[in-house]
Coordinates of C-alpha atoms in Angstrom, one line a residue:
M1 CA -174.3 -50.2 -30.8
S2 CA -172.6 -53.6 -31.2
T3 CA -171.6 -55.8 -34.1
L4 CA -172.5 -59.5 -33.6
I5 CA -170.0 -61.9 -35.0
C6 CA -171.4 -65.4 -35.5
G7 CA -168.7 -67.9 -36.2
S8 CA -166.1 -70.3 -35.1
L9 CA -163.6 -70.1 -32.3
A10 CA -160.7 -72.4 -32.8
F11 CA -157.1 -73.2 -32.0
D12 CA -154.9 -73.1 -35.1
T13 CA -151.8 -75.3 -35.5
I14 CA -149.9 -73.5 -38.3
T15 CA -147.0 -75.1 -40.2
T16 CA -144.9 -74.2 -43.2
F17 CA -143.8 -76.3 -46.1
D18 CA -140.7 -75.0 -47.8
G19 CA -141.7 -76.3 -51.2
R20 CA -144.7 -76.0 -53.5
F21 CA -147.7 -78.2 -53.3
A22 CA -148.0 -78.1 -57.1
E23 CA -144.6 -79.8 -57.5
H24 CA -145.7 -82.8 -55.3
I25 CA -149.3 -83.4 -56.1
L26 CA -149.8 -85.1 -59.4
P27 CA -153.2 -84.3 -60.9
D28 CA -153.5 -87.6 -62.7
K29 CA -152.7 -89.5 -59.5
V30 CA -155.1 -87.9 -57.0
H31 CA -157.2 -91.1 -56.9
I32 CA -154.2 -92.8 -55.2
L33 CA -153.0 -89.8 -53.3
N34 CA -150.6 -90.6 -50.4
I35 CA -148.3 -87.8 -49.6
S36 CA -146.5 -86.3 -46.6
F37 CA -145.1 -82.8 -46.3
L38 CA -142.1 -82.0 -44.0
V39 CA -143.1 -78.9 -42.0
P40 CA -140.0 -77.7 -40.0
T41 CA -141.9 -74.8 -38.3
M42 CA -145.0 -75.1 -36.2
R43 CA -147.0 -72.6 -34.1
R44 CA -150.2 -72.8 -32.1
E45 CA -152.4 -69.7 -32.3
F46 CA -155.8 -68.5 -31.2
G47 CA -158.0 -68.5 -34.3
G48 CA -161.4 -69.3 -35.7
C49 CA -163.3 -66.8 -37.9
A50 CA -165.3 -65.2 -35.1
G51 CA -162.2 -64.8 -32.9
N52 CA -160.1 -63.4 -35.7
I53 CA -162.7 -60.9 -36.9
A54 CA -163.4 -59.7 -33.3
Y55 CA -159.7 -59.2 -32.7
S56 CA -159.2 -56.9 -35.7
L57 CA -162.5 -55.1 -35.1
A58 CA -161.5 -54.4 -31.5
L59 CA -158.2 -52.9 -32.7
L60 CA -160.2 -50.3 -34.6
G61 CA -162.2 -49.4 -31.6
G62 CA -165.3 -51.4 -32.7
D63 CA -167.6 -53.2 -30.2
P64 CA -167.6 -56.9 -31.3
L65 CA -169.9 -59.4 -29.6
I66 CA -168.9 -63.0 -30.4
L67 CA -171.6 -65.7 -30.7
G68 CA -169.7 -69.0 -30.7
A69 CA -168.8 -72.2 -28.8
L70 CA -165.7 -73.4 -27.1
G71 CA -164.9 -76.8 -25.7
A72 CA -163.7 -78.0 -22.3
D73 CA -160.1 -77.0 -23.3
G74 CA -161.2 -73.4 -24.1
Q75 CA -160.4 -71.6 -20.9
S76 CA -157.2 -70.1 -22.3
Y77 CA -159.3 -68.6 -25.1
L78 CA -161.7 -67.1 -22.6
D79 CA -158.8 -65.6 -20.7
R80 CA -157.5 -64.1 -23.9
L81 CA -160.8 -62.4 -24.7
D82 CA -160.8 -61.0 -21.2
A83 CA -157.2 -59.6 -21.7
L84 CA -158.3 -58.0 -25.0
H85 CA -161.4 -56.5 -23.4
I86 CA -163.6 -58.4 -26.0
A87 CA -167.0 -59.3 -24.5
R88 CA -167.5 -63.1 -24.1
T89 CA -171.1 -62.9 -22.7
Y90 CA -172.4 -64.9 -25.6
V91 CA -169.5 -67.4 -25.9
G92 CA -170.7 -70.9 -24.8
Q93 CA -168.4 -73.5 -23.3
L94 CA -169.3 -77.2 -23.7
A95 CA -167.8 -79.6 -21.2
D96 CA -168.1 -82.7 -23.4
S97 CA -166.3 -81.4 -26.5
F98 CA -162.9 -80.1 -27.7
T99 CA -162.6 -76.6 -29.0
A100 CA -162.5 -76.6 -32.8
Q101 CA -159.0 -77.3 -34.2
A102 CA -157.5 -76.2 -37.5
H103 CA -154.3 -77.8 -38.8
I104 CA -152.9 -75.6 -41.6
I105 CA -149.9 -76.2 -43.9
T106 CA -148.8 -73.2 -46.0
D107 CA -146.4 -73.6 -49.0
R108 CA -143.9 -71.3 -50.5
D109 CA -146.5 -69.7 -52.7
N110 CA -148.9 -69.1 -49.8
N111 CA -151.2 -71.9 -50.9
Q112 CA -152.8 -73.6 -47.9
I113 CA -154.1 -77.1 -47.1
T114 CA -156.2 -77.2 -43.9
S115 CA -157.8 -80.0 -41.9
F116 CA -160.4 -79.0 -39.4
H117 CA -162.0 -80.7 -36.4
P118 CA -165.3 -78.8 -35.6
G119 CA -165.6 -80.0 -32.0
A120 CA -167.8 -77.6 -30.0
M121 CA -168.5 -75.6 -33.1
G122 CA -170.9 -78.3 -34.2
R123 CA -173.2 -77.4 -31.4
A124 CA -173.1 -73.6 -31.8
H125 CA -176.7 -73.6 -32.9
E126 CA -177.6 -74.2 -29.2
L127 CA -176.6 -70.5 -28.7
P128 CA -179.4 -68.2 -30.0
V129 CA -178.8 -64.7 -31.4
P130 CA -179.1 -62.3 -28.4
L131 CA -181.8 -60.0 -29.6
D132 CA -181.6 -57.8 -26.5
A133 CA -177.9 -57.0 -26.9
G134 CA -178.2 -53.7 -28.9
V135 CA -176.9 -55.3 -32.1
D136 CA -177.3 -53.2 -35.3
L137 CA -175.0 -55.2 -37.6
A138 CA -173.9 -58.8 -37.8
I139 CA -171.9 -61.3 -39.9
I140 CA -172.6 -65.0 -40.4
A141 CA -169.1 -66.4 -40.7
P142 CA -168.1 -70.1 -41.1
D143 CA -169.5 -72.1 -38.2
G144 CA -171.5 -75.3 -37.7
R145 CA -174.1 -75.9 -40.4
S146 CA -177.1 -75.6 -38.2
A147 CA -175.7 -72.6 -36.4
M148 CA -175.2 -70.7 -39.7
I149 CA -178.8 -71.5 -40.8
D150 CA -180.4 -70.8 -37.5
H151 CA -178.5 -67.6 -36.8
A152 CA -179.2 -66.2 -40.3
A153 CA -182.9 -66.9 -39.8
Q154 CA -182.9 -65.3 -36.4
L155 CA -181.1 -62.2 -37.6
A156 CA -183.5 -61.8 -40.6
A157 CA -186.6 -62.2 -38.4
A158 CA -185.3 -59.5 -36.1
G159 CA -184.5 -57.2 -39.1
I160 CA -180.8 -57.0 -38.3
P161 CA -178.7 -56.5 -41.4
F162 CA -175.9 -59.1 -41.8
I163 CA -173.0 -60.1 -44.1
F164 CA -173.2 -63.7 -45.3
D165 CA -169.7 -65.1 -45.4
P166 CA -169.8 -68.8 -46.1
G167 CA -166.0 -69.2 -46.4
Q168 CA -164.8 -72.7 -45.6
G169 CA -168.4 -73.6 -44.7
M170 CA -169.4 -73.5 -48.4
P171 CA -169.3 -77.4 -48.8
L172 CA -171.9 -77.7 -46.1
F173 CA -174.6 -76.1 -48.3
D174 CA -176.4 -77.0 -51.5
G175 CA -177.8 -74.5 -54.0
A176 CA -181.1 -74.1 -52.2
D177 CA -179.4 -73.4 -48.9
L178 CA -177.2 -70.8 -50.4
R179 CA -180.1 -69.1 -52.3
D180 CA -181.9 -68.9 -49.0
F181 CA -178.9 -67.3 -47.2
I182 CA -178.7 -64.7 -50.0
A183 CA -182.4 -63.9 -49.7
K184 CA -182.0 -63.1 -46.0
A185 CA -178.6 -61.3 -46.1
S186 CA -177.8 -57.7 -46.8
W187 CA -174.3 -58.3 -48.1
V188 CA -172.4 -61.4 -49.4
A189 CA -168.6 -61.7 -49.0
V190 CA -166.5 -64.4 -50.6
N191 CA -163.1 -64.9 -52.0
D192 CA -162.6 -65.4 -55.7
Y193 CA -162.6 -69.2 -55.5
E194 CA -165.7 -69.3 -53.3
A195 CA -167.4 -66.9 -55.7
E196 CA -167.1 -69.5 -58.5
L197 CA -168.5 -72.2 -56.2
L198 CA -171.3 -69.8 -55.2
V199 CA -172.2 -69.2 -58.8
E200 CA -172.0 -72.9 -59.7
R201 CA -174.2 -74.1 -56.8
T202 CA -176.8 -71.4 -56.9
G203 CA -177.1 -71.2 -60.7
W204 CA -177.0 -67.4 -60.3
S205 CA -174.5 -65.0 -61.7
L206 CA -172.8 -62.5 -59.4
D207 CA -174.7 -59.7 -61.1
H208 CA -178.0 -61.5 -60.2
I209 CA -176.9 -62.1 -56.6
A210 CA -176.0 -58.4 -56.4
S211 CA -179.4 -57.5 -57.5
Q212 CA -180.9 -59.1 -54.4
V213 CA -178.6 -57.6 -51.7
R214 CA -177.0 -54.3 -50.8
G215 CA -173.6 -55.4 -52.0
V216 CA -171.4 -58.3 -53.0
I217 CA -167.7 -58.4 -52.2
V218 CA -165.2 -60.8 -53.8
T219 CA -161.8 -60.6 -52.3
R220 CA -158.8 -61.2 -54.6
G221 CA -155.8 -61.3 -52.3
E222 CA -153.0 -58.8 -53.1
H223 CA -155.2 -57.6 -56.0
G224 CA -157.8 -56.2 -53.6
C225 CA -161.4 -56.9 -54.3
R226 CA -164.3 -56.6 -56.7
I227 CA -167.6 -55.2 -55.4
W228 CA -171.1 -54.8 -56.6
S229 CA -172.9 -52.1 -54.7
E230 CA -176.6 -51.1 -54.6
G231 CA -177.5 -52.9 -57.8
G232 CA -174.6 -51.3 -59.8
G233 CA -172.0 -53.0 -61.9
A234 CA -168.7 -54.4 -60.7
T235 CA -166.0 -52.1 -59.4
D236 CA -162.4 -53.1 -58.7
I237 CA -160.9 -51.8 -55.5
P238 CA -157.1 -52.1 -55.7
G239 CA -155.3 -53.8 -52.9
A240 CA -153.2 -52.2 -50.2
P241 CA -149.5 -53.1 -50.4
A242 CA -148.0 -55.1 -47.5
S243 CA -144.7 -54.3 -45.9
Q244 CA -143.9 -58.0 -46.1
V245 CA -145.7 -61.2 -46.9
L246 CA -145.2 -63.8 -44.1
D247 CA -148.5 -65.6 -43.4
P248 CA -151.9 -65.4 -45.1
T249 CA -153.8 -67.1 -42.3
G250 CA -156.6 -64.9 -41.1
C251 CA -156.2 -62.2 -43.8
G252 CA -159.8 -62.7 -45.0
D253 CA -161.0 -62.3 -41.4
A254 CA -159.0 -59.1 -40.9
F255 CA -160.5 -57.8 -44.2
R256 CA -164.0 -58.5 -42.9
A257 CA -163.3 -56.6 -39.7
G258 CA -162.5 -53.5 -41.7
L259 CA -165.6 -54.1 -43.8
L260 CA -167.8 -54.4 -40.7
F261 CA -166.2 -51.3 -39.1
G262 CA -166.9 -49.2 -42.2
L263 CA -170.4 -50.4 -42.7
S264 CA -171.1 -49.8 -39.0
K265 CA -170.1 -46.2 -39.5
G266 CA -172.3 -45.7 -42.5
W267 CA -169.4 -45.7 -45.0
A268 CA -169.9 -46.5 -48.6
L269 CA -169.1 -50.1 -49.5
A270 CA -166.1 -49.0 -51.5
D271 CA -164.6 -47.2 -48.6
S272 CA -165.3 -50.1 -46.2
T273 CA -163.6 -52.5 -48.5
R274 CA -160.6 -50.2 -48.8
L275 CA -160.3 -50.3 -45.0
G276 CA -160.6 -54.1 -45.3
N277 CA -157.7 -54.2 -47.7
V278 CA -155.6 -52.1 -45.3
L279 CA -156.2 -54.5 -42.4
G280 CA -155.5 -57.5 -44.6
A281 CA -152.1 -56.0 -45.6
E282 CA -151.3 -55.4 -41.9
K283 CA -152.2 -59.0 -41.0
I284 CA -150.2 -60.7 -43.8
A285 CA -147.1 -59.0 -42.6
V286 CA -147.1 -61.0 -39.3
H287 CA -147.4 -64.7 -38.4
G288 CA -150.7 -65.9 -36.9
P289 CA -154.2 -64.6 -37.3
Q290 CA -154.3 -62.5 -34.1
N291 CA -150.8 -60.9 -33.7
H292 CA -151.0 -57.8 -35.9
H293 CA -151.4 -54.4 -34.4
I294 CA -153.0 -51.3 -35.8
T295 CA -154.9 -48.4 -34.4
L296 CA -157.9 -46.7 -36.0
Q297 CA -155.7 -43.6 -36.5
G298 CA -153.0 -45.7 -38.1
A299 CA -155.6 -47.4 -40.4
L300 CA -157.0 -44.0 -41.5
E301 CA -153.5 -42.7 -42.2
R302 CA -152.9 -45.8 -44.4
L303 CA -156.2 -45.2 -46.2
Q304 CA -155.1 -41.7 -46.9
T305 CA -151.6 -42.8 -48.1
V306 CA -152.8 -45.7 -50.3
Y307 CA -156.1 -44.4 -51.7
G308 CA -155.7 -40.6 -51.3
S309 CA -158.7 -40.2 -48.9
A310 CA -160.2 -41.5 -45.7
P311 CA -163.8 -41.2 -44.5
Q312 CA -164.7 -39.8 -41.1
A313 CA -164.6 -42.5 -38.5
A314 CA -167.0 -40.8 -36.1

């Protein structure tokens, strides 16, 4: 069976600022903000949440199906998916749009400022969920507003369990929207900052959100994650140490690939998030969101080393 990944496909322009944003952005002057950061290094990478998640899931031997849109300039991305043996059957290409573009600045403390042009992503809702593709698990990752709403509704109507991962798309939705997503989802995955926004906008505590779904996952960077599983209280899952810290871009997507792989194998949520932590640690040690390399066997060995056990992958 396959895992459907609904989300963005994008080109990432990644730059590095040698200083700290906090030393240059004056809180009492943000109303007249006018600032430029010198970024001496720049790379162009394949990215987007759906592309990043699919990349890491394929490394583990999963079967990702991407549902997302590219623009007229997207042929190189299609060629890359072919080279990686990732199915692109449900990737649409729009001749009158650019592929989504992210411009990311990372400072010395791994804080990031991102500007994003949605391009073709804004019409991803024109691509329906493929209900005849043998999908048994899905994720609604950041995408166009209409696409996220429509795809969640289509998955729920078909009875396909999915993770709701609003990510950078959080500003697109009000409290009513977010409560509706939660009502349809099986799991909710956010980072610690997004968790605070989710609580504020829905008016619901994380405990209350957890009571409505199979699990809630709040990622906390190097500190791992906090989970609520099957109506129980919060449990902290320690992070996996990284060999080095070079680039946080795409770490959350790598985590979600590990989470999806574990859930697709019937693992407990705690074990699935541990695998997510391992993949996040592998990703942060290399530049770019799709340049890390790990096999399933290597990931299982890391689970054993870091956490003292590893579930069966069969």
